[in-house]
mmCIF file with all atom_site columns, C-alpha atoms in Angstrom:
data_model
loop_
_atom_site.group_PDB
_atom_site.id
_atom_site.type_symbol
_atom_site.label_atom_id
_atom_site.label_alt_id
_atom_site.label_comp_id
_atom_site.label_asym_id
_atom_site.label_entity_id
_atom_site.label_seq_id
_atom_site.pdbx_PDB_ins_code
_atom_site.Cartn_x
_atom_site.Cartn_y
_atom_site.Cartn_z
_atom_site.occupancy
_atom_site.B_iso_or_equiv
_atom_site.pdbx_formal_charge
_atom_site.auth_seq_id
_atom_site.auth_comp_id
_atom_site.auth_asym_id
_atom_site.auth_atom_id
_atom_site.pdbx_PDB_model_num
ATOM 1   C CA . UNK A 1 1   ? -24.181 16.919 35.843 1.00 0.00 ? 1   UNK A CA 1
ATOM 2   C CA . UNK A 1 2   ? -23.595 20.010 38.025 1.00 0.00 ? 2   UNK A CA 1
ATOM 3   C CA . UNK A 1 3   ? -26.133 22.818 38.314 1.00 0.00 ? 3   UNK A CA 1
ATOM 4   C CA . UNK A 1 4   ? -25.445 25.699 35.941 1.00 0.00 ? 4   UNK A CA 1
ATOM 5   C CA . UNK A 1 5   ? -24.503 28.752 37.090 1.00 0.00 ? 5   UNK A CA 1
ATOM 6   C CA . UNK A 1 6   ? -24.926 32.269 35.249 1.00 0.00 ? 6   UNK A CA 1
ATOM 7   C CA . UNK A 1 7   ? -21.653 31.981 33.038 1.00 0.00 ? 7   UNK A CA 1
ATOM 8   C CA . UNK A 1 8   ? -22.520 28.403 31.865 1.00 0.00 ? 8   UNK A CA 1
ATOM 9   C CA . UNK A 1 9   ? -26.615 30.070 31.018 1.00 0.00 ? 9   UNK A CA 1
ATOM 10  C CA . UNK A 1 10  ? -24.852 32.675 28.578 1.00 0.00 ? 10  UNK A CA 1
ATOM 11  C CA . UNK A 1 11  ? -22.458 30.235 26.826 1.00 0.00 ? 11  UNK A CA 1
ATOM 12  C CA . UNK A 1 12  ? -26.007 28.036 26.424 1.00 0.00 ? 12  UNK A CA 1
ATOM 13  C CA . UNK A 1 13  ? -27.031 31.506 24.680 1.00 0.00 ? 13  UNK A CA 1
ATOM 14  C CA . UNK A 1 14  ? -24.535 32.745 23.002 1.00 0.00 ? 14  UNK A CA 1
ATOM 15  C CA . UNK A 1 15  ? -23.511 29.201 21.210 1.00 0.00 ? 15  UNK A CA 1
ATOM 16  C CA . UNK A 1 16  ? -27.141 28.790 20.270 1.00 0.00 ? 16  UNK A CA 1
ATOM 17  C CA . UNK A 1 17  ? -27.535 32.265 18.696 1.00 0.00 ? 17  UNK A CA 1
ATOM 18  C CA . UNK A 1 18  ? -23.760 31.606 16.938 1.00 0.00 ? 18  UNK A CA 1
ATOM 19  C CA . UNK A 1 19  ? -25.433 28.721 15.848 1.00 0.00 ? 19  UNK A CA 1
ATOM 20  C CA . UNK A 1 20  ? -28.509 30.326 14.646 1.00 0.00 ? 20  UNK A CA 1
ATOM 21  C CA . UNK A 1 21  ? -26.520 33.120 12.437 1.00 0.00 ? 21  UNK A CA 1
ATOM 22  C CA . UNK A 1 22  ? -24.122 30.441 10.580 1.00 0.00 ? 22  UNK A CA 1
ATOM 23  C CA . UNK A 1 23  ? -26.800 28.179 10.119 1.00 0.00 ? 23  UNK A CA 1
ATOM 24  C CA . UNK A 1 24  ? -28.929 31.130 7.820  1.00 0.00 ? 24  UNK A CA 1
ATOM 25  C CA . UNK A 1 25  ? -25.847 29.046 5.067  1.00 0.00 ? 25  UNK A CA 1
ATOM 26  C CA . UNK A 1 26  ? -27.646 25.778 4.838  1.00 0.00 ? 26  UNK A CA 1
ATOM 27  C CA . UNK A 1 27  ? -24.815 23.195 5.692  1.00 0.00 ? 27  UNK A CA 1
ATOM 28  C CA . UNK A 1 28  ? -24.906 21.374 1.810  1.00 0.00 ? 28  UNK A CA 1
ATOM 29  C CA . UNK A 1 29  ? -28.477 22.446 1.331  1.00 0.00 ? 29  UNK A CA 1
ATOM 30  C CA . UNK A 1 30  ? -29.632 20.891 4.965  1.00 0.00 ? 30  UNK A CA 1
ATOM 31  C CA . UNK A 1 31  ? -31.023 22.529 7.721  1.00 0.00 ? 31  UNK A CA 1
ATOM 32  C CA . UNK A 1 32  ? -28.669 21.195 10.970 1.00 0.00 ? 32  UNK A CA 1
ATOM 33  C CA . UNK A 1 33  ? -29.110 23.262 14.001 1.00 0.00 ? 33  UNK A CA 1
ATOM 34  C CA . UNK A 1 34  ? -28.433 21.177 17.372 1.00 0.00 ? 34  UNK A CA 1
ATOM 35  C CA . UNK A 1 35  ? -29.663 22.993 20.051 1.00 0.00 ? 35  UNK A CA 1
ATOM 36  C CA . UNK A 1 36  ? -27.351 23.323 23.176 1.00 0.00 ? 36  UNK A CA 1
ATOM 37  C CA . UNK A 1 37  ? -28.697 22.340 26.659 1.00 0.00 ? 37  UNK A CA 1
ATOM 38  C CA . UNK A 1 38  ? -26.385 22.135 28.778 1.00 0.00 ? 38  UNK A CA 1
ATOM 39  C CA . UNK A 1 39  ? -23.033 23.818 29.180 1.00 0.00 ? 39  UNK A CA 1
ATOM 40  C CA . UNK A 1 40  ? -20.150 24.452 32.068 1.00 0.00 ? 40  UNK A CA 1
ATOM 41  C CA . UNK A 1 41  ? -18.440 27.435 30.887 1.00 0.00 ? 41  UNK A CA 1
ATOM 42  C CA . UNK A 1 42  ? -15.309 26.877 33.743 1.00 0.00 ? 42  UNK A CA 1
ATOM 43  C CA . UNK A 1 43  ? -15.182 23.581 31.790 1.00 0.00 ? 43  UNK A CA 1
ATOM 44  C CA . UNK A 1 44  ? -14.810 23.883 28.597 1.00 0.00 ? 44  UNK A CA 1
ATOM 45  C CA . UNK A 1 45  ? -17.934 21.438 27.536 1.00 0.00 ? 45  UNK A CA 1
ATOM 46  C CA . UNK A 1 46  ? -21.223 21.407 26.315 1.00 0.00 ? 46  UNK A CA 1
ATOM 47  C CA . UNK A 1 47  ? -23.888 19.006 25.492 1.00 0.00 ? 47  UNK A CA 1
ATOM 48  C CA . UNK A 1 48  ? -26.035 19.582 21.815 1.00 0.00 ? 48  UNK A CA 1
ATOM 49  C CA . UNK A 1 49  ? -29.253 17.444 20.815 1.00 0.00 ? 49  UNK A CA 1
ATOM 50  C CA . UNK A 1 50  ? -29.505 17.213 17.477 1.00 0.00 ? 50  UNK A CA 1
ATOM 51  C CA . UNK A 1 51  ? -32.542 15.951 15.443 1.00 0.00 ? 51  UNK A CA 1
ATOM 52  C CA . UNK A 1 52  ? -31.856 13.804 12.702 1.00 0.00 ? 52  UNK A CA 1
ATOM 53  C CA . UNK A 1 53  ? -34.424 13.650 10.167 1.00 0.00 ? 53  UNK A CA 1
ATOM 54  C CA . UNK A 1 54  ? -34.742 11.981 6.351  1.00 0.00 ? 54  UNK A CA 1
ATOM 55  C CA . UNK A 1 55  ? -32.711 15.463 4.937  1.00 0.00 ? 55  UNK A CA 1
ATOM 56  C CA . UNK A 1 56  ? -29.880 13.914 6.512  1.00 0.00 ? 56  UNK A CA 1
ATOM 57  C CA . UNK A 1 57  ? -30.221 10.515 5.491  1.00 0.00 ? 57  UNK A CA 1
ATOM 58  C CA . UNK A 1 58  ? -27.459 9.479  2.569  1.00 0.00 ? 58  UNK A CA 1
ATOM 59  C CA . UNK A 1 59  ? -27.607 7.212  0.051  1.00 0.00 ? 59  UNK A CA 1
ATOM 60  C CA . UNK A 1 60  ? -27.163 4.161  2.753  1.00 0.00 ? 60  UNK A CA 1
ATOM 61  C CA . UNK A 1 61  ? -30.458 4.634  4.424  1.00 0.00 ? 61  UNK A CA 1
ATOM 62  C CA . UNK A 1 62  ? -28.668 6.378  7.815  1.00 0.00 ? 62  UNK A CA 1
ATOM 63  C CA . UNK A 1 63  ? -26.855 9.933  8.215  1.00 0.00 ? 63  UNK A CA 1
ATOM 64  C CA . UNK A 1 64  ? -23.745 10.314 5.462  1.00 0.00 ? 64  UNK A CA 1
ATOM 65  C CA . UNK A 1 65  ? -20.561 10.644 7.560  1.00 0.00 ? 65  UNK A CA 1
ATOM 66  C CA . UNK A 1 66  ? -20.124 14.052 5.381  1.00 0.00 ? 66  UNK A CA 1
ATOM 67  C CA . UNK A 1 67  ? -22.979 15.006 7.582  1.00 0.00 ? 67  UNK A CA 1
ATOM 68  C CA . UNK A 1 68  ? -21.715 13.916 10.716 1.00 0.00 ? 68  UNK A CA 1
ATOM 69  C CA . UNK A 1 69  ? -18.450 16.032 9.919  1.00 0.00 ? 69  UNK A CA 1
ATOM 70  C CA . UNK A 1 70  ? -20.183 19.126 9.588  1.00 0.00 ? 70  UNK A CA 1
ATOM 71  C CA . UNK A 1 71  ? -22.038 19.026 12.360 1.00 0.00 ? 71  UNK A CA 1
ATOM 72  C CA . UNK A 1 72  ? -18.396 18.186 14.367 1.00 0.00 ? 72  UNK A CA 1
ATOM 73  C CA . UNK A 1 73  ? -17.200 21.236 12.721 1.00 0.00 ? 73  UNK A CA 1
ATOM 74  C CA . UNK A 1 74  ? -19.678 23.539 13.659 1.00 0.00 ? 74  UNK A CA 1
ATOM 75  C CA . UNK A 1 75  ? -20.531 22.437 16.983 1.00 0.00 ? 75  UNK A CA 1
ATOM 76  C CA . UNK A 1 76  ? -16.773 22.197 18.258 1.00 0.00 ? 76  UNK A CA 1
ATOM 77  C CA . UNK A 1 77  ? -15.930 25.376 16.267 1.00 0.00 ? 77  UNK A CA 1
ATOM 78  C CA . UNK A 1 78  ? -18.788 27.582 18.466 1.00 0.00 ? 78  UNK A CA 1
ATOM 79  C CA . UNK A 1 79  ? -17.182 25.668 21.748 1.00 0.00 ? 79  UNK A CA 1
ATOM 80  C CA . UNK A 1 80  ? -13.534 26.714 20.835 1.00 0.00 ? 80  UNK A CA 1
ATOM 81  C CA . UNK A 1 81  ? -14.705 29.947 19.548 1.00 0.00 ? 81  UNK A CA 1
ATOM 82  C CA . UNK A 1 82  ? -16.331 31.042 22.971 1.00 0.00 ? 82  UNK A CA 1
ATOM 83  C CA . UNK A 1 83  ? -13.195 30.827 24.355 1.00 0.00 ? 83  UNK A CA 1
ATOM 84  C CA . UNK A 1 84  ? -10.929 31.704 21.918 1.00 0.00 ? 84  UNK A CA 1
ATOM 85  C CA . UNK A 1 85  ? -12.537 34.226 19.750 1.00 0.00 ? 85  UNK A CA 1
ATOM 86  C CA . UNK A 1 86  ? -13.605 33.501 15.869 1.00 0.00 ? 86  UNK A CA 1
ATOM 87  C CA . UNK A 1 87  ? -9.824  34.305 14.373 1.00 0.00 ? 87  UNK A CA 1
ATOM 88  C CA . UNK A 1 88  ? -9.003  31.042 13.229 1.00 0.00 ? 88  UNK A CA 1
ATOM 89  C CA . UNK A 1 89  ? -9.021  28.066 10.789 1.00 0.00 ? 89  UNK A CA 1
ATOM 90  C CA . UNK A 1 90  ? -9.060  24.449 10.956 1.00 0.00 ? 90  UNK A CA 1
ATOM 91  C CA . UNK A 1 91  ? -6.591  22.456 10.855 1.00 0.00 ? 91  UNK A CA 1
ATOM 92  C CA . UNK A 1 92  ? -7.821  18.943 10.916 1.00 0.00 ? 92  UNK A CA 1
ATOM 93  C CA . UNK A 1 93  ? -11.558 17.946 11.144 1.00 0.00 ? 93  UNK A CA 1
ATOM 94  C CA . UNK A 1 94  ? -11.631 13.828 11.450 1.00 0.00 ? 94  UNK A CA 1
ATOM 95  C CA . UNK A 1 95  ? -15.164 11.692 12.608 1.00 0.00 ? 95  UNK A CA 1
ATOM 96  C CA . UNK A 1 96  ? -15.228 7.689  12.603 1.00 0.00 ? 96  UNK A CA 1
ATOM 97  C CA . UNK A 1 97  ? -18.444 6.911  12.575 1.00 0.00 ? 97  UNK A CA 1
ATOM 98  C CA . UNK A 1 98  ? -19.500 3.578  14.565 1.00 0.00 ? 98  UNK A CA 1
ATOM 99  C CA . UNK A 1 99  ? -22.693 2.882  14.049 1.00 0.00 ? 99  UNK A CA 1
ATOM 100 C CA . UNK A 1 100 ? -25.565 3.843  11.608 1.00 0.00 ? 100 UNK A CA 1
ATOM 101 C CA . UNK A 1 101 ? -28.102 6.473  12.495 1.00 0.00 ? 101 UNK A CA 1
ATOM 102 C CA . UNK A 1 102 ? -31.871 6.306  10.923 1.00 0.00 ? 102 UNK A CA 1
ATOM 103 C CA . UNK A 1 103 ? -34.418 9.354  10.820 1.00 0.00 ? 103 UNK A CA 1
ATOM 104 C CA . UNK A 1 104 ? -36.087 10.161 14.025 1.00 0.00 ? 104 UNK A CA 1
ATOM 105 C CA . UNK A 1 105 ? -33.197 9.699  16.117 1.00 0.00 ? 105 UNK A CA 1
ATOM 106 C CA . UNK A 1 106 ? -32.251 12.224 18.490 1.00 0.00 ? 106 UNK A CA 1
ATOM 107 C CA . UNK A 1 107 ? -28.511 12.470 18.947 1.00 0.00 ? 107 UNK A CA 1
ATOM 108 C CA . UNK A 1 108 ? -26.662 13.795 21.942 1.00 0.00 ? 108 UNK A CA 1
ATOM 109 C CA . UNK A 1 109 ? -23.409 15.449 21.366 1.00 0.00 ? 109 UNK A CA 1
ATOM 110 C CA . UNK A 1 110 ? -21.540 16.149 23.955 1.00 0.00 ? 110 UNK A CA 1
ATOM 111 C CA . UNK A 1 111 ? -18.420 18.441 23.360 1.00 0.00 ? 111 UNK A CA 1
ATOM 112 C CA . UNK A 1 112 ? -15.634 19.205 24.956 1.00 0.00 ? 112 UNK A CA 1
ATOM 113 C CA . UNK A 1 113 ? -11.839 21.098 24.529 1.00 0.00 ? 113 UNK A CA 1
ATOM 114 C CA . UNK A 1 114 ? -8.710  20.100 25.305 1.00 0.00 ? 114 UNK A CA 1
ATOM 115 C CA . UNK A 1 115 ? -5.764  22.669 25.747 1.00 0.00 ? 115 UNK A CA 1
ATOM 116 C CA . UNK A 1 116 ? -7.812  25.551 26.167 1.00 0.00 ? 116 UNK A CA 1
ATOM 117 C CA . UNK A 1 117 ? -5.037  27.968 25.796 1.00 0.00 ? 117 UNK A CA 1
ATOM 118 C CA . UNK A 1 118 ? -2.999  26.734 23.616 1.00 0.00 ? 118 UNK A CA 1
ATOM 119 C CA . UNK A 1 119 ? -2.686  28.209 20.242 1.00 0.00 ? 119 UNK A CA 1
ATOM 120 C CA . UNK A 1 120 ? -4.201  25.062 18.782 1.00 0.00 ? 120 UNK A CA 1
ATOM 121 C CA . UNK A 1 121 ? -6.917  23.973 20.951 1.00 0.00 ? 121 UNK A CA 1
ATOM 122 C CA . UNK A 1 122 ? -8.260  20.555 20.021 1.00 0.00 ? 122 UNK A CA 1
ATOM 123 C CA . UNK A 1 123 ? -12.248 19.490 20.502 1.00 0.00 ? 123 UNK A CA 1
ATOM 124 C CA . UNK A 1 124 ? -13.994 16.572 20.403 1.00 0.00 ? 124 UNK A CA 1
ATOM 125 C CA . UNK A 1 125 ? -17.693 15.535 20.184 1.00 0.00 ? 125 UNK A CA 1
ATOM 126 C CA . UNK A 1 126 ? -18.790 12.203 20.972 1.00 0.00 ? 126 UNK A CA 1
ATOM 127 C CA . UNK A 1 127 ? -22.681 11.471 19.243 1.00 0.00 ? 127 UNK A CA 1
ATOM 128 C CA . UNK A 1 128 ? -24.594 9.442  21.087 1.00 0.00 ? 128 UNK A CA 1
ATOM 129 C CA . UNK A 1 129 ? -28.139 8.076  20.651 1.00 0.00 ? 129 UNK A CA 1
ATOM 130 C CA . UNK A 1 130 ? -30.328 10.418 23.533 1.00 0.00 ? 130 UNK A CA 1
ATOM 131 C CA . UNK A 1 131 ? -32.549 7.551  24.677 1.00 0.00 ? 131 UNK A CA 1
ATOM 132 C CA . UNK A 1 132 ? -29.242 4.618  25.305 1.00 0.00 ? 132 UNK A CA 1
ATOM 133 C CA . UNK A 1 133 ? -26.560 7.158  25.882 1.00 0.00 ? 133 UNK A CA 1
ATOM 134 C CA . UNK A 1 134 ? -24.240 4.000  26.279 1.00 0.00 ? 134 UNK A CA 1
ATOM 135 C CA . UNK A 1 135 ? -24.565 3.478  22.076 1.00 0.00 ? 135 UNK A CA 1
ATOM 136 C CA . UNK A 1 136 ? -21.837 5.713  20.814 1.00 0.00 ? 136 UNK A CA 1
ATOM 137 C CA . UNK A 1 137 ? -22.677 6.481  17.158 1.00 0.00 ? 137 UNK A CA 1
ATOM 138 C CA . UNK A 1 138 ? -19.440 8.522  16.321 1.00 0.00 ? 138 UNK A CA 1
ATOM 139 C CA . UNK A 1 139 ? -16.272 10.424 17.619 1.00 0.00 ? 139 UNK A CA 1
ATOM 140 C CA . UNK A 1 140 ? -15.356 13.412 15.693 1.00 0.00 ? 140 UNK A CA 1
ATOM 141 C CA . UNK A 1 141 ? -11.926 16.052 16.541 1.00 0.00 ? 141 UNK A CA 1
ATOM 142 C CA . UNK A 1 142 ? -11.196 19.424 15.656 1.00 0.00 ? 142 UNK A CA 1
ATOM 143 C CA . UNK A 1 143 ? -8.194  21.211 15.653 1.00 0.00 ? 143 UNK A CA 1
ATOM 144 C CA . UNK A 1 144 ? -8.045  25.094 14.694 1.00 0.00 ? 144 UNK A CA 1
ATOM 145 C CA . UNK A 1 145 ? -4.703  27.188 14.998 1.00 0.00 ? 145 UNK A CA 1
ATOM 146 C CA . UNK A 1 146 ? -5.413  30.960 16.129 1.00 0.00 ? 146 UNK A CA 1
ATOM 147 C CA . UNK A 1 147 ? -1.875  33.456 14.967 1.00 0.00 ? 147 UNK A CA 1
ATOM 148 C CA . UNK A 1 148 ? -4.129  36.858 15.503 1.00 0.00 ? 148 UNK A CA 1
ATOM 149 C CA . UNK A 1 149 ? -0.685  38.538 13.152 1.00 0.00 ? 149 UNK A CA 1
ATOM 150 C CA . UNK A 1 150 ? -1.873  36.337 9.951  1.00 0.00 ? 150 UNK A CA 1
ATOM 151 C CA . UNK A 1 151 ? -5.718  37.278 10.483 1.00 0.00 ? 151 UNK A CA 1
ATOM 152 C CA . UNK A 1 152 ? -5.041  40.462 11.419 1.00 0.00 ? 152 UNK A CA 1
ATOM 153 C CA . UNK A 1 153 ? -3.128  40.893 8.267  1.00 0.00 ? 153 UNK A CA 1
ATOM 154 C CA . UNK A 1 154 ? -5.433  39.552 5.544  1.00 0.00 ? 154 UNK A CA 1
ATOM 155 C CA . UNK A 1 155 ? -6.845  41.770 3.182  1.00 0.00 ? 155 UNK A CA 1
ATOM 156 C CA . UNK A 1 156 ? -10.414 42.516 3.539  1.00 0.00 ? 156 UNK A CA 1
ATOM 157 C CA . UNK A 1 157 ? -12.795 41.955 0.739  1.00 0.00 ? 157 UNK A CA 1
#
């Protein structure tokens, strides 16, 4: 990884405190806050670590794919975001989940955007497990469409 220069430290800190504020709205009553820890602004990527612990743990004794979606929508979602600004919505939100993750494990997300100015940028966030980065536990996408004239236009409640 390349060394991190002052634009890639305040996308570390602004993603993290974005992250902070939504996550005061407990994702389906659980607490998931990955903490960003590395970042290359000029790149369009980041990398998240994520705790998982027995709150996220389904009904088949490792994390609910549910689980895994939301944290692919609000991890990609703060990377397209920076760059884009927060007038959007999602278009499509898809994870396939690969292999089972039990409590304890620290994940390493590692995000990324594609077609950074287009007017539907697409992400992608690959999990991985922190201590065998070579197991890949899921892939998950996001796509959001930005049309500032529709969001502009909405009536506020």
């Amino acid at each position: 990884m390349k060394v991190m220069d002052k634009e890639d430290k305040q996308l570390i800190a602004a993603v993290n405190q974005n992250y902070a504020h939504a996550n005061q709205y407990l994702h389906y009553g659980m607490d998931i806050q990955p903490q960003v820890t590395w970042a290359s602004a000029a790149g369009g990527r980041f990398i998240a670590e994520w705790l998982v612990t027995d709150e996220h743990i389904g009904a088949s004794g490792c994390v609910d794919e549910g689980c895994l979606a939301t944290v692919t929508d609000n991890t990609t979602a703060m990377l397209i975001a920076s760059i884009h600004g927060n007038k959007s919505v999602s278009t499509s939100i898809t994870v396939q989940a690969v292999a089972p993750v039990q409590a304890g494990t620290v994940v390493e997300i590692n995000c990324s955007i594609s077609d950074r100015n287009a007017r539907q940028p697409h992400a992608k966030a690959v999990f991985r497990v922190k201590d065998n980065p070579t197991k890949v536990i899921a892939v998950g996408t996001h796509t959001k469409f930005f049309k500032p004239i529709l969001t502009e236009s909405q009536p506020h409640l």
